[in-house]
Amino acid sequence: DTAVSQTPKYLVTQMGNDKSIKCEQNLGHDTMYWYKQDSKKFLKIMFSYNNKELIINETVPNRFSPKSPDKAHLNLHINSLELGDSAVYFCASSQGGVSETQYFGPGTRLLVL
Amino acid sequence: ILNVEQSPQSLHVQEGDSTNFTCSFPSSNFYALHWYRWETAKSPEALFVMTLNGDEKKKGRISATLNTKEGYSYLYIKGSQPEDSATYLCAFYNTDKLIFGTGTRLQVFP
């Protein structure tokens, strides 16, 4: 059983399109996250939700909109895709709190042409 | 801007060698330090979460120490094996989120 799953694994699309990435966790965690791995291989937090409520929103363009229909799901919708959005996007979940391990999904590799 | 720095950036060792690498982080407002192991084409997997100054954690041949006063943590691998080849990430917990370093990429040759 996969703990944190993401779909799709790969996404190739044209500039200007709108796309979504889905994330689901079956760990019963309250908190979910979206991270972006940039070109320098840094993992940077984008968003965090706790029990369907947004708690972290880093300085991310408003073309990116997370949606959490329930606490087991956190989807990422991206409008008007740009070349610079090409990256690997990771979803993660945890019980929340400083000493709680975050469990990562397999990543979605997005390529914008 | 909070910086989490890891050194070295990459490391090549022979099977059987022991190795260690460093994570440096801000020494003020410390909450926790996380270590992750990240194999190519997989997702990061947690190794340790460290919260107290002087903490030492161990999992098999891998261990870690923590000095919150001076802002560093060491990760040690005893008797490296080819399957230890991965990127080792540390992440500093700042208020409400993890700030990751760029990692140390370890390659163990048979």
PDB file of N, CA and C in Angstrom, chain A residues 9 33 35 37 40-43 45 55-56 58 90 96-107, chain B residues 4 31-34 36 38 41-46 49 51 89 93 95-102:
ATOM      1  N   LYS A   9       2.681  10.851 -12.733  1.00  0.00           N
ATOM      2  CA  LYS A   9       4.101  10.810 -12.413  1.00  0.00           C
ATOM      3  C   LYS A   9       4.885  11.746 -13.341  1.00  0.00           C
ATOM      4  N   TYR A  33       1.446  18.761   2.392  1.00  0.00           N
ATOM      5  CA  TYR A  33       2.350  19.791   1.883  1.00  0.00           C
ATOM      6  C   TYR A  33       2.565  19.613   0.377  1.00  0.00           C
ATOM      7  N   TYR A  35       5.777  20.620  -2.189  1.00  0.00           N
ATOM      8  CA  TYR A  35       7.134  21.121  -2.327  1.00  0.00           C
ATOM      9  C   TYR A  35       7.485  21.178  -3.815  1.00  0.00           C
ATOM     10  N   GLN A  37      10.911  21.028  -6.254  1.00  0.00           N
ATOM     11  CA  GLN A  37      12.351  20.842  -6.362  1.00  0.00           C
ATOM     12  C   GLN A  37      12.816  21.680  -7.539  1.00  0.00           C
ATOM     13  N   LYS A  40      18.161  23.912  -8.971  1.00  0.00           N
ATOM     14  CA  LYS A  40      19.365  23.683  -8.176  1.00  0.00           C
ATOM     15  C   LYS A  40      19.172  22.531  -7.197  1.00  0.00           C
ATOM     16  N   LYS A  41      18.101  21.782  -7.382  1.00  0.00           N
ATOM     17  CA  LYS A  41      17.798  20.588  -6.579  1.00  0.00           C
ATOM     18  C   LYS A  41      17.339  20.898  -5.156  1.00  0.00           C
ATOM     19  N   PHE A  42      17.072  22.194  -4.858  1.00  0.00           N
ATOM     20  CA  PHE A  42      16.500  22.537  -3.563  1.00  0.00           C
ATOM     21  C   PHE A  42      15.065  22.045  -3.474  1.00  0.00           C
ATOM     22  N   LEU A  43      14.681  21.549  -2.305  1.00  0.00           N
ATOM     23  CA  LEU A  43      13.273  21.270  -2.020  1.00  0.00           C
ATOM     24  C   LEU A  43      12.723  22.478  -1.271  1.00  0.00           C
ATOM     25  N   ILE A  45       9.260  24.520   0.227  1.00  0.00           N
ATOM     26  CA  ILE A  45       7.839  24.423   0.562  1.00  0.00           C
ATOM     27  C   ILE A  45       7.040  25.435  -0.259  1.00  0.00           C
ATOM     28  N   ILE A  55      -2.421  26.615   5.868  1.00  0.00           N
ATOM     29  CA  ILE A  55      -1.656  27.205   6.966  1.00  0.00           C
ATOM     30  C   ILE A  55      -0.339  27.813   6.507  1.00  0.00           C
ATOM     31  N   ILE A  56       0.201  27.350   5.402  1.00  0.00           N
ATOM     32  CA  ILE A  56       1.414  27.954   4.842  1.00  0.00           C
ATOM     33  C   ILE A  56       1.160  28.243   3.375  1.00  0.00           C
ATOM     34  N   GLU A  58       3.688  30.017   0.821  1.00  0.00           N
ATOM     35  CA  GLU A  58       4.927  30.740   0.548  1.00  0.00           C
ATOM     36  C   GLU A  58       4.713  31.665  -0.645  1.00  0.00           C
ATOM     37  N   PHE A  90       6.666  17.627  -5.286  1.00  0.00           N
ATOM     38  CA  PHE A  90       6.479  16.558  -4.313  1.00  0.00           C
ATOM     39  C   PHE A  90       5.376  16.918  -3.341  1.00  0.00           C
ATOM     40  N   GLY A  96       1.927  16.778  11.580  1.00  0.00           N
ATOM     41  CA  GLY A  96       2.102  18.188  11.916  1.00  0.00           C
ATOM     42  C   GLY A  96       2.990  18.306  13.148  1.00  0.00           C
ATOM     43  N   GLY A  97       3.627  19.429  13.316  1.00  0.00           N
ATOM     44  CA  GLY A  97       4.462  19.616  14.501  1.00  0.00           C
ATOM     45  C   GLY A  97       5.931  19.426  14.201  1.00  0.00           C
ATOM     46  N   VAL A  98       6.776  19.985  15.055  1.00  0.00           N
ATOM     47  CA  VAL A  98       8.208  20.090  14.783  1.00  0.00           C
ATOM     48  C   VAL A  98       8.906  18.735  14.701  1.00  0.00           C
ATOM     49  N   SER A  99       8.462  17.770  15.487  1.00  0.00           N
ATOM     50  CA  SER A  99       9.206  16.518  15.536  1.00  0.00           C
ATOM     51  C   SER A  99       8.532  15.398  14.752  1.00  0.00           C
ATOM     52  N   GLU A 100       7.557  15.756  13.940  1.00  0.00           N
ATOM     53  CA  GLU A 100       6.869  14.733  13.158  1.00  0.00           C
ATOM     54  C   GLU A 100       7.507  14.569  11.788  1.00  0.00           C
ATOM     55  N   THR A 101       7.797  13.333  11.455  1.00  0.00           N
ATOM     56  CA  THR A 101       8.381  13.009  10.154  1.00  0.00           C
ATOM     57  C   THR A 101       7.411  13.349   9.039  1.00  0.00           C
ATOM     58  N   GLN A 102       7.955  13.862   7.954  1.00  0.00           N
ATOM     59  CA  GLN A 102       7.130  14.074   6.761  1.00  0.00           C
ATOM     60  C   GLN A 102       7.372  12.905   5.813  1.00  0.00           C
ATOM     61  N   TYR A 103       6.286  12.405   5.253  1.00  0.00           N
ATOM     62  CA  TYR A 103       6.338  11.285   4.321  1.00  0.00           C
ATOM     63  C   TYR A 103       6.053  11.832   2.934  1.00  0.00           C
ATOM     64  N   PHE A 104       6.976  11.529   2.012  1.00  0.00           N
ATOM     65  CA  PHE A 104       6.890  12.133   0.687  1.00  0.00           C
ATOM     66  C   PHE A 104       6.297  11.172  -0.339  1.00  0.00           C
ATOM     67  N   GLY A 105       5.591  11.766  -1.292  1.00  0.00           N
ATOM     68  CA  GLY A 105       5.131  11.023  -2.453  1.00  0.00           C
ATOM     69  C   GLY A 105       6.273  10.843  -3.447  1.00  0.00           C
ATOM     70  N   PRO A 106       6.013  10.154  -4.556  1.00  0.00           N
ATOM     71  CA  PRO A 106       7.059   9.834  -5.531  1.00  0.00           C
ATOM     72  C   PRO A 106       7.454  11.001  -6.421  1.00  0.00           C
ATOM     73  N   GLY A 107       6.707  12.099  -6.369  1.00  0.00           N
ATOM     74  CA  GLY A 107       7.030  13.252  -7.201  1.00  0.00           C
ATOM     75  C   GLY A 107       6.318  13.221  -8.542  1.00  0.00           C
TER      76      GLY A 107
ATOM     77  N   VAL B   4      20.345  26.798   5.312  1.00  0.00           N
ATOM     78  CA  VAL B   4      20.746  25.491   5.819  1.00  0.00           C
ATOM     79  C   VAL B   4      21.792  24.997   4.838  1.00  0.00           C
ATOM     80  N   TYR B  31      14.034  24.566  16.668  1.00  0.00           N
ATOM     81  CA  TYR B  31      12.891  23.707  16.984  1.00  0.00           C
ATOM     82  C   TYR B  31      13.258  22.243  16.761  1.00  0.00           C
ATOM     83  N   ALA B  32      13.735  21.916  15.582  1.00  0.00           N
ATOM     84  CA  ALA B  32      14.068  20.521  15.284  1.00  0.00           C
ATOM     85  C   ALA B  32      14.924  20.466  14.028  1.00  0.00           C
ATOM     86  N   LEU B  33      15.659  19.363  13.908  1.00  0.00           N
ATOM     87  CA  LEU B  33      16.431  19.107  12.700  1.00  0.00           C
ATOM     88  C   LEU B  33      16.066  17.717  12.209  1.00  0.00           C
ATOM     89  N   HIS B  34      15.757  17.644  10.924  1.00  0.00           N
ATOM     90  CA  HIS B  34      15.388  16.376  10.303  1.00  0.00           C
ATOM     91  C   HIS B  34      16.485  15.949   9.336  1.00  0.00           C
ATOM     92  N   TYR B  36      17.058  13.257   6.057  1.00  0.00           N
ATOM     93  CA  TYR B  36      16.376  12.407   5.084  1.00  0.00           C
ATOM     94  C   TYR B  36      17.420  11.765   4.167  1.00  0.00           C
ATOM     95  N   TRP B  38      17.705  10.262   0.279  1.00  0.00           N
ATOM     96  CA  TRP B  38      16.987  10.416  -0.975  1.00  0.00           C
ATOM     97  C   TRP B  38      17.735   9.690  -2.075  1.00  0.00           C
ATOM     98  N   ALA B  41      15.559   8.849  -8.251  1.00  0.00           N
ATOM     99  CA  ALA B  41      14.276   8.407  -8.795  1.00  0.00           C
ATOM    100  C   ALA B  41      13.299   7.901  -7.721  1.00  0.00           C
ATOM    101  N   LYS B  42      13.605   8.164  -6.478  1.00  0.00           N
ATOM    102  CA  LYS B  42      12.662   7.824  -5.399  1.00  0.00           C
ATOM    103  C   LYS B  42      12.322   9.091  -4.628  1.00  0.00           C
ATOM    104  N   SER B  43      11.551   8.935  -3.559  1.00  0.00           N
ATOM    105  CA  SER B  43      11.208  10.106  -2.752  1.00  0.00           C
ATOM    106  C   SER B  43      12.038  10.116  -1.474  1.00  0.00           C
ATOM    107  N   PRO B  44      12.226  11.287  -0.874  1.00  0.00           N
ATOM    108  CA  PRO B  44      13.006  11.359   0.374  1.00  0.00           C
ATOM    109  C   PRO B  44      12.379  10.498   1.466  1.00  0.00           C
ATOM    110  N   GLU B  45      13.241   9.802   2.209  1.00  0.00           N
ATOM    111  CA  GLU B  45      12.773   8.972   3.319  1.00  0.00           C
ATOM    112  C   GLU B  45      13.418   9.450   4.604  1.00  0.00           C
ATOM    113  N   ALA B  46      12.614   9.548   5.650  1.00  0.00           N
ATOM    114  CA  ALA B  46      13.125  10.081   6.917  1.00  0.00           C
ATOM    115  C   ALA B  46      14.128   9.129   7.559  1.00  0.00           C
ATOM    116  N   VAL B  49      14.743  12.511  13.379  1.00  0.00           N
ATOM    117  CA  VAL B  49      14.294  13.834  13.794  1.00  0.00           C
ATOM    118  C   VAL B  49      14.980  14.114  15.130  1.00  0.00           C
ATOM    119  N   THR B  51      15.745  16.895  18.277  1.00  0.00           N
ATOM    120  CA  THR B  51      15.163  18.096  18.872  1.00  0.00           C
ATOM    121  C   THR B  51      15.985  18.676  20.019  1.00  0.00           C
ATOM    122  N   LEU B  89      19.827  14.586   2.966  1.00  0.00           N
ATOM    123  CA  LEU B  89      19.312  15.945   3.153  1.00  0.00           C
ATOM    124  C   LEU B  89      19.098  16.209   4.624  1.00  0.00           C
ATOM    125  N   TYR B  93      13.759  22.933  11.067  1.00  0.00           N
ATOM    126  CA  TYR B  93      12.361  23.306  11.261  1.00  0.00           C
ATOM    127  C   TYR B  93      12.302  24.740  11.766  1.00  0.00           C
ATOM    128  N   THR B  95       9.858  27.636  12.737  1.00  0.00           N
ATOM    129  CA  THR B  95       8.527  28.116  13.133  1.00  0.00           C
ATOM    130  C   THR B  95       7.413  27.173  12.697  1.00  0.00           C
ATOM    131  N   ASP B  96       7.224  27.059  11.390  1.00  0.00           N
ATOM    132  CA  ASP B  96       6.096  26.242  10.938  1.00  0.00           C
ATOM    133  C   ASP B  96       6.399  25.425   9.689  1.00  0.00           C
ATOM    134  N   LYS B  97       7.675  25.404   9.260  1.00  0.00           N
ATOM    135  CA  LYS B  97       7.987  24.668   8.044  1.00  0.00           C
ATOM    136  C   LYS B  97       9.433  24.180   8.064  1.00  0.00           C
ATOM    137  N   LEU B  98       9.684  23.189   7.215  1.00  0.00           N
ATOM    138  CA  LEU B  98      11.036  22.667   7.054  1.00  0.00           C
ATOM    139  C   LEU B  98      11.773  23.451   5.974  1.00  0.00           C
ATOM    140  N   ILE B  99      13.003  23.825   6.286  1.00  0.00           N
ATOM    141  CA  ILE B  99      13.867  24.445   5.290  1.00  0.00           C
ATOM    142  C   ILE B  99      14.988  23.454   5.021  1.00  0.00           C
ATOM    143  N   PHE B 100      15.055  23.011   3.770  1.00  0.00           N
ATOM    144  CA  PHE B 100      15.994  21.964   3.398  1.00  0.00           C
ATOM    145  C   PHE B 100      17.317  22.532   2.942  1.00  0.00           C
ATOM    146  N   GLY B 101      18.400  21.770   3.236  1.00  0.00           N
ATOM    147  CA  GLY B 101      19.685  22.044   2.614  1.00  0.00           C
ATOM    148  C   GLY B 101      19.708  21.418   1.227  1.00  0.00           C
ATOM    149  N   THR B 102      20.799  21.645   0.502  1.00  0.00           N
ATOM    150  CA  THR B 102      20.906  21.105  -0.854  1.00  0.00           C
ATOM    151  C   THR B 102      21.374  19.656  -0.867  1.00  0.00           C
TER     152      THR B 102
END
